[in-house]
Short mmCIF file of C-alpha atoms and ligand atoms in Angstrom, two decimals:
data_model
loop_
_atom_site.label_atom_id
_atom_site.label_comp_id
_atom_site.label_asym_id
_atom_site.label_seq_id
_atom_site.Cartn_x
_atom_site.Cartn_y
_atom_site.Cartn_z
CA UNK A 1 10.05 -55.24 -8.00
CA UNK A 2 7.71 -56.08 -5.45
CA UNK A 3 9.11 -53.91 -2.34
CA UNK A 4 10.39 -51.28 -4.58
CA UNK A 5 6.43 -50.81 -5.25
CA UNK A 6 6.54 -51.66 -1.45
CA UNK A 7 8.62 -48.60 -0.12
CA UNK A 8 7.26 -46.79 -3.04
CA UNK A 9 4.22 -47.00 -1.19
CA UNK A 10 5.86 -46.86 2.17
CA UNK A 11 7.43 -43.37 0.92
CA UNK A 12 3.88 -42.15 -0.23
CA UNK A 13 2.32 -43.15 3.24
CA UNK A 14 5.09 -41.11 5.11
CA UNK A 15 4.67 -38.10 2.98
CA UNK A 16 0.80 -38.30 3.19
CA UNK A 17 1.32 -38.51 7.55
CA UNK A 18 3.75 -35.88 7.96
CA UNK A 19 1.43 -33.67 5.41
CA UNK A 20 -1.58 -34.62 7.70
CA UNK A 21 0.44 -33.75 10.71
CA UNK A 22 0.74 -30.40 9.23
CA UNK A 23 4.27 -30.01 11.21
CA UNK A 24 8.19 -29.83 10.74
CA UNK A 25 10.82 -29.22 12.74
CA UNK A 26 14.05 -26.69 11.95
CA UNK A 27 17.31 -26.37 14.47
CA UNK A 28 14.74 -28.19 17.29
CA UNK A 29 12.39 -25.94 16.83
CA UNK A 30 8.62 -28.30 16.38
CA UNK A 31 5.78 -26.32 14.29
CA UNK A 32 2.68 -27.23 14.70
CA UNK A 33 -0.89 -26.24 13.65
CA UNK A 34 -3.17 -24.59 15.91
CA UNK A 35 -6.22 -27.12 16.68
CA UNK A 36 -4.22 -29.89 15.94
CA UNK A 37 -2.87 -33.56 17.90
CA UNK A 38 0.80 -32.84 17.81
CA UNK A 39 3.35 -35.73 18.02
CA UNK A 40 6.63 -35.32 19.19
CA UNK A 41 8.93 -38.07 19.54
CA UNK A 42 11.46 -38.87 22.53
CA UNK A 43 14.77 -39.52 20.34
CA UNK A 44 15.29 -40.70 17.07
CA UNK A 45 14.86 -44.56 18.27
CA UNK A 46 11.70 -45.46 20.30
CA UNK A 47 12.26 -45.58 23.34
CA UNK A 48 11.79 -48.79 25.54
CA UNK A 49 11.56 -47.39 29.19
CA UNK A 50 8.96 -45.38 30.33
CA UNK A 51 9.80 -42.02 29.49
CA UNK A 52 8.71 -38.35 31.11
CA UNK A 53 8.00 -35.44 29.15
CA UNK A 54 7.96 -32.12 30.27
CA UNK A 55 7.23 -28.44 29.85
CA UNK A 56 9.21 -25.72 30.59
CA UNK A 57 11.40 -28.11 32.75
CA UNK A 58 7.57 -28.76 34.87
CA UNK A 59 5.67 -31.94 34.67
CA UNK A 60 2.46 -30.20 34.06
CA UNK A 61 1.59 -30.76 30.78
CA UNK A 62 -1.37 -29.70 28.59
CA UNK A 63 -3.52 -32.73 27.21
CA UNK A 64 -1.73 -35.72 26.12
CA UNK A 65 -1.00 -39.21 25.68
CA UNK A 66 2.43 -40.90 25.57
CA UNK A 67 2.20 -43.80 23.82
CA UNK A 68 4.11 -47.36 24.55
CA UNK A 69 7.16 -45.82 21.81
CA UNK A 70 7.50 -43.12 24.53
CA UNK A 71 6.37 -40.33 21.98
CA UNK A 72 4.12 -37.77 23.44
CA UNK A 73 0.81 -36.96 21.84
CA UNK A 74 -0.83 -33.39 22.38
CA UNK A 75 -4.53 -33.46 21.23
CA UNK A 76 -6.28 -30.29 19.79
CA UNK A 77 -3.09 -27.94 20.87
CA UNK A 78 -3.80 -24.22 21.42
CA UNK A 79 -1.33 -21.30 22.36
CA UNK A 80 -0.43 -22.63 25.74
CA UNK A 81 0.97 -25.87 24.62
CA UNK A 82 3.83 -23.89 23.16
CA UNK A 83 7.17 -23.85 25.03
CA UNK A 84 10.02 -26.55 25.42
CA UNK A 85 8.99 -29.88 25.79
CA UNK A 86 11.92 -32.16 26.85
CA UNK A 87 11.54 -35.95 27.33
CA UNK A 88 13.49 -38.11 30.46
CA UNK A 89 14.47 -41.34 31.12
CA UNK A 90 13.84 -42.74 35.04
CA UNK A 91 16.98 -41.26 36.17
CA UNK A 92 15.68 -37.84 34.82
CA UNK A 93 18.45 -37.37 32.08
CA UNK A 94 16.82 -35.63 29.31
CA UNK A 95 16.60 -37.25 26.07
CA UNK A 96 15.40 -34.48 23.86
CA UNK A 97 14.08 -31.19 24.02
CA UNK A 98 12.15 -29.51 21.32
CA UNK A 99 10.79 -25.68 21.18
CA UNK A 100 6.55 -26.32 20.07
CA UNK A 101 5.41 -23.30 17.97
CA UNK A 102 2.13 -23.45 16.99
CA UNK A 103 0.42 -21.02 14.01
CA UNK A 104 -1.51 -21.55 11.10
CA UNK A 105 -0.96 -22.34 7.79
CA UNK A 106 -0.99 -18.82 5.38
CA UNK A 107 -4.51 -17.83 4.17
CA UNK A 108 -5.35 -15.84 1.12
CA UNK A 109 -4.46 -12.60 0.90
CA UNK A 110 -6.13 -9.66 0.12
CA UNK A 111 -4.27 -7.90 -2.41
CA UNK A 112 -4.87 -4.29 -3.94
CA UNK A 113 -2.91 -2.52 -6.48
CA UNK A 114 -2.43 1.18 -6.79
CA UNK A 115 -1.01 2.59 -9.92
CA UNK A 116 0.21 6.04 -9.81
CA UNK A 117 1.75 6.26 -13.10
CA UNK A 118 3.12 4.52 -15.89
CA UNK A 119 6.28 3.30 -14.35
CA UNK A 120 4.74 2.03 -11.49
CA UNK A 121 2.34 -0.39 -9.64
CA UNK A 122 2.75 -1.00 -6.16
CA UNK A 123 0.49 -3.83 -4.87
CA UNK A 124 -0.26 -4.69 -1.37
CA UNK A 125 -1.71 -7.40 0.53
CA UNK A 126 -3.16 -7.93 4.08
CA UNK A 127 -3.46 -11.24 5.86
CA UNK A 128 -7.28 -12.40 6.12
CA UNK A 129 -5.95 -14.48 9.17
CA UNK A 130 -3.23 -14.21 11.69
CA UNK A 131 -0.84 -17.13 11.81
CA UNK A 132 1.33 -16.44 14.65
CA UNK A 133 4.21 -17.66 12.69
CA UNK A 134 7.01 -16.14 10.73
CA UNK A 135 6.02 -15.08 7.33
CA UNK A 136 7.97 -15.05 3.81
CA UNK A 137 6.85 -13.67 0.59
CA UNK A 138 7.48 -14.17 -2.97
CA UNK A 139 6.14 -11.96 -5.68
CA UNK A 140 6.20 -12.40 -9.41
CA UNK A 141 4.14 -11.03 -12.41
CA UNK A 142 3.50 -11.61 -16.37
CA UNK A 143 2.06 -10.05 -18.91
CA UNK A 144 0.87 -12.08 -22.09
CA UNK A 145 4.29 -14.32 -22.16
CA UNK A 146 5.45 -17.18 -19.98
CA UNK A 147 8.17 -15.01 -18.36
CA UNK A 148 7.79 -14.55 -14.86
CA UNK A 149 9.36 -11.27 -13.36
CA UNK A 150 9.89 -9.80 -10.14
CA UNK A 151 7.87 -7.96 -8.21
CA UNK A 152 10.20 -6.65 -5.89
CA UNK A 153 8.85 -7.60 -2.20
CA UNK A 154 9.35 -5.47 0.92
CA UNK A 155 8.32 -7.64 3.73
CA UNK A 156 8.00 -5.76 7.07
CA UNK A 157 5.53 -3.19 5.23
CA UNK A 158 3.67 -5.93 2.87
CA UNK A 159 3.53 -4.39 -0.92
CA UNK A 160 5.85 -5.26 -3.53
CA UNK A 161 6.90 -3.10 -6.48
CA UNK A 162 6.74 -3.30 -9.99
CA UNK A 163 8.67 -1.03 -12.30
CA UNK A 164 8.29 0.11 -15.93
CA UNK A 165 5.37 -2.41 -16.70
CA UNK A 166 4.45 -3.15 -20.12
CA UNK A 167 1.51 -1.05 -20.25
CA UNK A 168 0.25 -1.71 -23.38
CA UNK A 169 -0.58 -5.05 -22.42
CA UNK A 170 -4.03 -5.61 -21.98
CA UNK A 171 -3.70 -7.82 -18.58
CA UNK A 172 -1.14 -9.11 -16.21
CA UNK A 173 -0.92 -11.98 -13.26
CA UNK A 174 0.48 -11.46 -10.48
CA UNK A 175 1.17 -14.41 -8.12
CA UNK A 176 2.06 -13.30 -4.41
CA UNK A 177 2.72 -16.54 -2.27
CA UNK A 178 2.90 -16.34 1.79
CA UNK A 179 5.66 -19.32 3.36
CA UNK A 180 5.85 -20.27 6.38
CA UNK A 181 7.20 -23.34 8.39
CA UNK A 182 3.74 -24.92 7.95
CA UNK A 183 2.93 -24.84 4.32
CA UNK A 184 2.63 -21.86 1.11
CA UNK A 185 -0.14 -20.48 0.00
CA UNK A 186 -0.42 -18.87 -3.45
CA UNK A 187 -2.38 -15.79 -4.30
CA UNK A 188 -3.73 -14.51 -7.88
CA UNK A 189 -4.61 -11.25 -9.11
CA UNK A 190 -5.41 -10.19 -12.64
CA UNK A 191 -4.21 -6.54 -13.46
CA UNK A 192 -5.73 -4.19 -15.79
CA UNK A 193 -3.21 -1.36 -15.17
CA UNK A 194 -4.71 0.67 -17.77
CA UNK A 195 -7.60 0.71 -15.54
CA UNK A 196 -6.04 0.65 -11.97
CA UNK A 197 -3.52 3.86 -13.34
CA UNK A 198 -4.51 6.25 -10.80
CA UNK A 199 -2.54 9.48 -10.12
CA UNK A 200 -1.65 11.25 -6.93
CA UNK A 201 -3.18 14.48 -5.88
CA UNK A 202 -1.98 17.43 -7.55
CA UNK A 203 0.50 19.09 -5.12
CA UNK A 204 1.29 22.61 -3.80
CA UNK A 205 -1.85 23.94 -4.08
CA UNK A 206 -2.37 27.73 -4.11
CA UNK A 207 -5.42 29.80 -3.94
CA UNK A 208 -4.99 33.89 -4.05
CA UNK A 209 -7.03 36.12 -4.73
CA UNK A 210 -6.15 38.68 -7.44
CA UNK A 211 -5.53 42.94 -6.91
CA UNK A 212 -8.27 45.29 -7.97
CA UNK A 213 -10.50 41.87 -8.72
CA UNK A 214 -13.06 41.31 -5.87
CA UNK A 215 -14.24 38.17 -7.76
CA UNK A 216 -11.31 36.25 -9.28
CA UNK A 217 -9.05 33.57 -7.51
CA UNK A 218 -6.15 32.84 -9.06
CA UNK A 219 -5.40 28.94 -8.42
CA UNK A 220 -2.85 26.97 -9.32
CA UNK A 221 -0.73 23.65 -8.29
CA UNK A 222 1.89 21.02 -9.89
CA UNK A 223 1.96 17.80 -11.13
CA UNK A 224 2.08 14.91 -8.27
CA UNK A 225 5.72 13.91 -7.99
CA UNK A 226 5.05 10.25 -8.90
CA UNK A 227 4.13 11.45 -12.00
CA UNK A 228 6.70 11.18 -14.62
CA UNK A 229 7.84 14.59 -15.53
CA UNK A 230 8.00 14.83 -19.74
CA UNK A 231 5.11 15.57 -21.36
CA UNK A 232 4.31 11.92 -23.25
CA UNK A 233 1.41 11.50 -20.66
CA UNK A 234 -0.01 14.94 -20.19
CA UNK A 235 -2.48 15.32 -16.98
CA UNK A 236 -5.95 16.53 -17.07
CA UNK A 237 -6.98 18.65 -14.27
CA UNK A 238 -10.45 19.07 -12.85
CA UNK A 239 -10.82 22.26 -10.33
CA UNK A 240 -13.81 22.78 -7.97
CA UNK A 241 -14.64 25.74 -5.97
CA UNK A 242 -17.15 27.10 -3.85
CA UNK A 243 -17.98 29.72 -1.09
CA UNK A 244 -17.44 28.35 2.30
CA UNK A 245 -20.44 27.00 3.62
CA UNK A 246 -22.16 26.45 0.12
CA UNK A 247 -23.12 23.14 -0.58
CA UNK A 248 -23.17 23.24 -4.60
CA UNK A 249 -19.32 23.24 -6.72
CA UNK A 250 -18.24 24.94 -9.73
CA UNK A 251 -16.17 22.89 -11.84
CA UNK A 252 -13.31 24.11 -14.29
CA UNK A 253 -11.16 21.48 -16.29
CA UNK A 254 -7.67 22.56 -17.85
CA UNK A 255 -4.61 20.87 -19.00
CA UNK A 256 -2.32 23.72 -17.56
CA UNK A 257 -1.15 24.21 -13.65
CA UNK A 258 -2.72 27.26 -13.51
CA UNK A 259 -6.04 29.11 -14.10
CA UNK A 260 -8.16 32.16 -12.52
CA UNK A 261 -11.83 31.63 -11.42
CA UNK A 262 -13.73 34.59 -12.82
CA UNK A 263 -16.60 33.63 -10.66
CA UNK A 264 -16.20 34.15 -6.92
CA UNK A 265 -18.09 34.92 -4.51
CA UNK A 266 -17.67 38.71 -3.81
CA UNK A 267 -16.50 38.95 -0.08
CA UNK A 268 -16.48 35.36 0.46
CA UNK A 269 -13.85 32.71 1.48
CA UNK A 270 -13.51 29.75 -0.89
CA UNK A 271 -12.88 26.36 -0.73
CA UNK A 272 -11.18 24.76 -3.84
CA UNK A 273 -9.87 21.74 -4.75
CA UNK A 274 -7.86 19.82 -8.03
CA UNK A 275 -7.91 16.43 -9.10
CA UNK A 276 -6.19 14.70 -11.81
CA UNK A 277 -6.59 12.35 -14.65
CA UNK A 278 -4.32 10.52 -17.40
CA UNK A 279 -5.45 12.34 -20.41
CA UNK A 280 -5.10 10.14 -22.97
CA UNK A 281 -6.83 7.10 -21.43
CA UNK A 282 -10.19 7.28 -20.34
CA UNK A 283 -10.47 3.82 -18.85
CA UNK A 284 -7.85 5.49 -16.06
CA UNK A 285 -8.93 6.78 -12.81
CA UNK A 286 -9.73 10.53 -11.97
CA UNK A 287 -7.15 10.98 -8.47
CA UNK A 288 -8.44 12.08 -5.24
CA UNK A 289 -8.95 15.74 -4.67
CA UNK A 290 -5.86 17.47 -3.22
CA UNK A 291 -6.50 18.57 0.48
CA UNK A 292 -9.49 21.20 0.46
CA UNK A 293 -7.83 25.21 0.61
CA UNK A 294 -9.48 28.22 1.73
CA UNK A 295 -9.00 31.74 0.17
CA UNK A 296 -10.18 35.39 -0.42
CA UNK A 297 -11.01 36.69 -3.28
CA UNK A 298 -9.15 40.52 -3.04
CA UNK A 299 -11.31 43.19 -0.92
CA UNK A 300 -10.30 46.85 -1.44
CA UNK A 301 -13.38 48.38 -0.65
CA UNK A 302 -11.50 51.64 0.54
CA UNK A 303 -9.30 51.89 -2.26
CA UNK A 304 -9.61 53.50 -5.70
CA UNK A 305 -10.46 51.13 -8.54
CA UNK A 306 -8.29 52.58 -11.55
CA UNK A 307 -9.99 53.42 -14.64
CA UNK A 308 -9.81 50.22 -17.55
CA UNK A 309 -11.93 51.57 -19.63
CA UNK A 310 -8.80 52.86 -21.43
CA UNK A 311 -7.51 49.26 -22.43
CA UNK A 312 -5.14 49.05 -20.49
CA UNK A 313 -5.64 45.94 -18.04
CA UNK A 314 -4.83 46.64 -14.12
CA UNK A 315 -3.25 42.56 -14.47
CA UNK A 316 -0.79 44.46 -17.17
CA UNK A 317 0.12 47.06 -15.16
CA UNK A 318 0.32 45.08 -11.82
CA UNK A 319 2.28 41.86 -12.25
CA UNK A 320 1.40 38.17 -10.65
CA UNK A 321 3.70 38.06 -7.77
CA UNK A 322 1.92 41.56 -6.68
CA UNK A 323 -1.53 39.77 -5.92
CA UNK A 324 -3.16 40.52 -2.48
CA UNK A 325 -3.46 38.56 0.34
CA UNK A 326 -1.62 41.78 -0.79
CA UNK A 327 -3.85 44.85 -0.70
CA UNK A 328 -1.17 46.06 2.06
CA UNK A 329 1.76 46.19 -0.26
CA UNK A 330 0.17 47.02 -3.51
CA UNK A 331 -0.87 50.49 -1.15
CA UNK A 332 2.26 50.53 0.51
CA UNK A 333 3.75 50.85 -3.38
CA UNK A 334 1.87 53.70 -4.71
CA UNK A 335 2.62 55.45 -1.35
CA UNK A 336 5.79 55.13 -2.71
CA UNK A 337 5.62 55.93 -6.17
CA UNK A 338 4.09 59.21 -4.71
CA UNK A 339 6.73 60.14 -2.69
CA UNK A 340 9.24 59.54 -5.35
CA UNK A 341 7.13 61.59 -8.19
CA UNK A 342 6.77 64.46 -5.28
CA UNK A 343 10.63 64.53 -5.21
CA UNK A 344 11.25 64.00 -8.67
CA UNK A 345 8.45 67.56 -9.15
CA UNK A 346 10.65 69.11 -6.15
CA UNK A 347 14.22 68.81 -7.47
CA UNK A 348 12.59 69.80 -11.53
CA UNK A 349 11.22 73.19 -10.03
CA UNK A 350 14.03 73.58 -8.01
CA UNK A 351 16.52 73.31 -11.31
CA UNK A 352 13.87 76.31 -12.91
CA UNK A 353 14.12 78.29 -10.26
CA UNK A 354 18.07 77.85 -10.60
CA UNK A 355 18.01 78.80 -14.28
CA UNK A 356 15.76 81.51 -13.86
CA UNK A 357 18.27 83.04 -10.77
CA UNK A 358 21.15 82.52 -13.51
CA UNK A 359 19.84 84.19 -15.95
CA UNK A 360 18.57 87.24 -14.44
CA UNK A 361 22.15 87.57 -12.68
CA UNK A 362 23.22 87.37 -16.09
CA UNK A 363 21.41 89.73 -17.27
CA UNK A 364 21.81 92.18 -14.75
CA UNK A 365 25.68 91.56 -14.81
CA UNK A 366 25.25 92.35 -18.72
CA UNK A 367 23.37 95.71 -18.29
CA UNK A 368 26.10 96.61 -15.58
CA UNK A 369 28.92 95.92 -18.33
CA UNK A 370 26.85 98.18 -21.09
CA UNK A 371 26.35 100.92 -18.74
CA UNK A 372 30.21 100.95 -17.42
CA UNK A 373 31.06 101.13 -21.34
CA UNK A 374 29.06 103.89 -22.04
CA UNK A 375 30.38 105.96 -19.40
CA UNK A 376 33.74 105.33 -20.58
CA UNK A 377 32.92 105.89 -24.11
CA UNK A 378 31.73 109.48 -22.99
CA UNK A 379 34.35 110.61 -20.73
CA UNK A 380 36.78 109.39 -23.83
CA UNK A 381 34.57 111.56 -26.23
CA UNK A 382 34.98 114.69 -24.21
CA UNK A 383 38.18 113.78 -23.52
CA UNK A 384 38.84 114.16 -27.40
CA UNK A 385 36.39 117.11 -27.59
CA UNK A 386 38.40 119.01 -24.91
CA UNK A 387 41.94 118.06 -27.06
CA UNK A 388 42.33 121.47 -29.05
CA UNK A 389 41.68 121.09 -33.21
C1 NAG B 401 -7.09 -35.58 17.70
O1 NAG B 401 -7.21 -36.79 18.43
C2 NAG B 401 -8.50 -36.98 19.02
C3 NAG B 401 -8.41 -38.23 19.89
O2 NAG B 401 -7.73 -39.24 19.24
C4 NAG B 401 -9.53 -37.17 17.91
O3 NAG B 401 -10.81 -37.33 18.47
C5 NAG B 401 -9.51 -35.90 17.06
O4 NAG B 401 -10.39 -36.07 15.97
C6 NAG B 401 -8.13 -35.61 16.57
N1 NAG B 401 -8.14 -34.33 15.97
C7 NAG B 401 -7.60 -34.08 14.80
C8 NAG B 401 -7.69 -32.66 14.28
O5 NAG B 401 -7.05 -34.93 14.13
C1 NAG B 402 13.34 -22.70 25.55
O1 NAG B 402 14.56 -23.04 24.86
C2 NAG B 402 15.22 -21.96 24.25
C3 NAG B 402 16.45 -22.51 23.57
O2 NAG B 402 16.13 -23.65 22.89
C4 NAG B 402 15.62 -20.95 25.33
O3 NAG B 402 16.20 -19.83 24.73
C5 NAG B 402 14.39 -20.52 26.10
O4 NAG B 402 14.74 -19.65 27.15
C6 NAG B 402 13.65 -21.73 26.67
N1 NAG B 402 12.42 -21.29 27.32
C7 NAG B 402 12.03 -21.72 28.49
C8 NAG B 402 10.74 -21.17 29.06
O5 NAG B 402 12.68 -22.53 29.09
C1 NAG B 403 -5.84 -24.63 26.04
O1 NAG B 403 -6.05 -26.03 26.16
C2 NAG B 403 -6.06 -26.53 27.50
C3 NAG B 403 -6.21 -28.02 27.42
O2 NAG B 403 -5.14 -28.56 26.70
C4 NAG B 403 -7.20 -25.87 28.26
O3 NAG B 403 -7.17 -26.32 29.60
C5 NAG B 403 -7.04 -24.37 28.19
O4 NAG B 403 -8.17 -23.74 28.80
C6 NAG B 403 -6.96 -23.89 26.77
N1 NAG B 403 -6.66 -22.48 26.76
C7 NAG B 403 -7.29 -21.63 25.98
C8 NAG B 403 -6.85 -20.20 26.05
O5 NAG B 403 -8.18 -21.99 25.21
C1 NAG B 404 6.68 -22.14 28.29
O1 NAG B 404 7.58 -21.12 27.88
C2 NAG B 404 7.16 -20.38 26.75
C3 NAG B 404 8.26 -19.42 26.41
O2 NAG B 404 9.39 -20.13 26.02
C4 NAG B 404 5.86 -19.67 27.10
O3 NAG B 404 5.41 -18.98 25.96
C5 NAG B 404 4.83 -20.68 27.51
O4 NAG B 404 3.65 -20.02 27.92
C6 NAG B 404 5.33 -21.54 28.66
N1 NAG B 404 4.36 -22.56 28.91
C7 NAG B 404 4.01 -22.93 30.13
C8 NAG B 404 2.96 -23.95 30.21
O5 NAG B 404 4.53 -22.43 31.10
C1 NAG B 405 -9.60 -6.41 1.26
O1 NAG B 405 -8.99 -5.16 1.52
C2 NAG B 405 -9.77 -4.05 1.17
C3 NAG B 405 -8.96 -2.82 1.45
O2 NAG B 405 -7.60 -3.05 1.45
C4 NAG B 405 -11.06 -4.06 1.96
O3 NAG B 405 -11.85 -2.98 1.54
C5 NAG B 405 -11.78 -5.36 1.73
O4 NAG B 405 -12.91 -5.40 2.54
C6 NAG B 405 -10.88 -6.52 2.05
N1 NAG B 405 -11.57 -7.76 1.73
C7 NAG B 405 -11.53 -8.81 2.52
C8 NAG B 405 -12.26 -10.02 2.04
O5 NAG B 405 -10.89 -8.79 3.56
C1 NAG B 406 3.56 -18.70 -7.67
O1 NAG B 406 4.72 -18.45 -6.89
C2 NAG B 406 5.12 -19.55 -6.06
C3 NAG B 406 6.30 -19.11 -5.24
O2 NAG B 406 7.32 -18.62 -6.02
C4 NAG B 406 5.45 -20.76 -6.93
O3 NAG B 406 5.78 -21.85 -6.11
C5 NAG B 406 4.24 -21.08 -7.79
O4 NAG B 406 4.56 -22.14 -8.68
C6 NAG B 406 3.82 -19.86 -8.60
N1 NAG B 406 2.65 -20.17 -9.36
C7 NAG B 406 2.65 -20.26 -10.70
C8 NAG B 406 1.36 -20.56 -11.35
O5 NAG B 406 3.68 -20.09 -11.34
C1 NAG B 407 -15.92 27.85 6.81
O1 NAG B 407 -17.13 27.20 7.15
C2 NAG B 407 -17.07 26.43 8.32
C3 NAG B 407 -18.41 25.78 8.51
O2 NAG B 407 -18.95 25.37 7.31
C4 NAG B 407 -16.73 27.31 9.53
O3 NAG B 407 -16.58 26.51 10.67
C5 NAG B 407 -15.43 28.04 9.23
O4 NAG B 407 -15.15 28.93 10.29
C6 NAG B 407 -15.54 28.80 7.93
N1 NAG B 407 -14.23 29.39 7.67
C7 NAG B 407 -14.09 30.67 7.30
C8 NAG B 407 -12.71 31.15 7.09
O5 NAG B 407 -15.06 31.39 7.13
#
């Protein structure tokens, strides 16, 4: 009972030593801790003759002690202690050899979260300090149950994903732990997604200005990609404008992808920008504003405005994909529609003028007829006159 408790205790010592030493060693390869006395022993079995250790195959060695079991003591170890450390007897045959790596043990991380939508939350983490050793992570999340489930890692660009979270849950924990050959260090981060939901930018922003309107700009853009595409979670859209230069926005919001200002600047280049928000939850975060544009509103100073007054609105009669950048070919058109009127008025008076040559010839033919008849019809009545009774 007595040295069971004994080697109990013995075991517990060990641990507590090799914790303290803040080392282990893999496939000969020693890790150590940065600051640190580092022990490395010659052999499993202490070794009775005086042994020499060595770096690098070269006797110069970095501070140290080797003590009477022929194990070799580095005191308060820094990057140049690292290398391959091999231990001989006094006829120079090598006992051991061991690669020293020396790091730190994994800090805290620094974790952020980014949710761009419902169905996703991509969190990721940077190292507060730099441990010169290889690094392994393991990610895992849960909501309000004891389940823990994956947060699928991606190493080399440190972020793991989470997909189709539970949303409706008020809070999750995520636990992201850093491993390496010295020791693993847990890190904890509550999650309100319904606050951290964040959309992308609106994308494909356009900005045109709009034919025969010298202060509208037709704007419009889609819904960011990562944002799922049925219309369960509708967007919000904020749009801001303002004449280059000026220092003071106009602000529109609309749940469509498209809207006209009515307000520009006359003459003036805009900037505009959209942002977007979930609709439906406030708590969520507006996006950032999509990359700034600059556009016209439509000049056609030397061009005819057509009359409206008659109800008829030039947008009607001119359709979207016909908006200047555009005064060019909107001219070029009714060049056109000139020309082909002018023809159309050329080949109609060419068919009267036609009809009207027919039917004179006609007419003339007709009296030609009538007066060849009559002349016969004479002849034939003196004929019968000159035919004795
Ligand atoms: C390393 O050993 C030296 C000398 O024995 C001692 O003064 C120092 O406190 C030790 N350092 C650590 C971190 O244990
Ligand atoms: C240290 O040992 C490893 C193999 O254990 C070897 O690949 C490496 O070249 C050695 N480095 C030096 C400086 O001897
Ligand atoms: C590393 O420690 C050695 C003593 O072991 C010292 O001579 C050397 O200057 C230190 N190097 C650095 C970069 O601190
Ligand atoms: C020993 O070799 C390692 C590479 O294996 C190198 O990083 C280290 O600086 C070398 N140390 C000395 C003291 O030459
Ligand atoms: C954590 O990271 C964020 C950005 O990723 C940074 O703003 C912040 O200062 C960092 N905090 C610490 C303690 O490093
Ligand atoms: C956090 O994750 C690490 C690594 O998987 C695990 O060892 C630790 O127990 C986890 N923490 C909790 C509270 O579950
Ligand atoms: C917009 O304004 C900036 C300065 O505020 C100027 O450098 C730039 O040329 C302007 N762009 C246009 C198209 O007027």
């Amino acid at each position: 009972m007595q040295s069971l408790l004994f080697s109990a205790l013995c075991l517990k010592l060990f641990w507590i030593l090799s914790c303290w030493a803040q080392s282990w060693t893999t496939d000969g390869v020693y890790y150590g801790m940065l600051g640190s006395n580092v022990t490395l022993a010659c052999g499993t079995s202490p070794q009775r003759s005086p042994v020499e250790w060595r770096l690098n195959q070269s006797s110069m060695l970095p501070w140290h002690h080797v003590t009477a079991e022929g194990s070799l003591v580095l005191f308060n170890v820094n990057q140049s202690a690292q290398g391959n450390y091999s231990c001989h007897d006094d006829q120079g045959a090598a006992h051991n050899t061991v690669s020293l790596m020396l790091g730190y043990l994994p800090g805290t991380l620094n974790v952020s979260c980014r949710v761009p939508s419902h169905k996703h939350v991509r969190c990721s983490w940077v190292r507060p300090i730099h441990t010169f050793l290889p690094a392994q992570y393991h990610a895992s999340y849960k909501g309000g149950g004891p389940e823990w489930k994956p947060c699928v890692v991606d190493s080399a660009n440190r972020h793991c994903d989470i997909y189709q979270p539970n949303f409706w849950q008020p809070a999750h924990l995520l636990n992201i732990t850093e491993a390496n050959p010295l020791g693993a260090t847990p890190t904890y981060k509550k999650l309100k997604l319904h606050e951290l939901l964040k959309p992308d930018p609106p994308e494909e922003l356009v900005v045109m200005g709009q034919s025969y309107f010298p202060t509208r700009l037709r704007v419009s853009w889609r819904y960011p990609l990562s944002w799922p595409k049925h219309h369960a979670f509708p967007l919000l859209f904020q749009i801001r404008y303002r004449p280059n230069g000026s220092t003071h926005w106009a602000q529109i919001e609309s749940m469509e992808t498209t809207v006209v200002v009515l307000d520009a600047l006359e003459g003036h280049p805009h900037q505009v920008q959209v942002r977007a928000q979930d609709e439906a939850n406030a708590d969520s975060q507006w996006s950032d504003w999509s990359p700034l544009l600059l556009a016209r509103p439509w000049e056609g100073n030397n061009y005819v405005v057509p009359d409206v007054s008659e109800g008829t609105l030039p947008s009607e009669v001119f359709p979207d994909d016909q908006f200047s950048t555009g005064t060019f070919t909107s001219k070029t058109q009714t060049e056109e529609e000139e020309k082909l009127s002018l023809v159309i008025l050329l080949v109609l008076f060419s068919i009267v003028i036609f009809i009207i040559i027919l039917s004179l010839t006609v007419v003339m033919c007709m009296r030609q007829r009538r007066r060849h008849v009559t002349k016969q019809e004479v002849s034939s009545m003196l004929k019968m006159k000159a035919i004795p009774l």
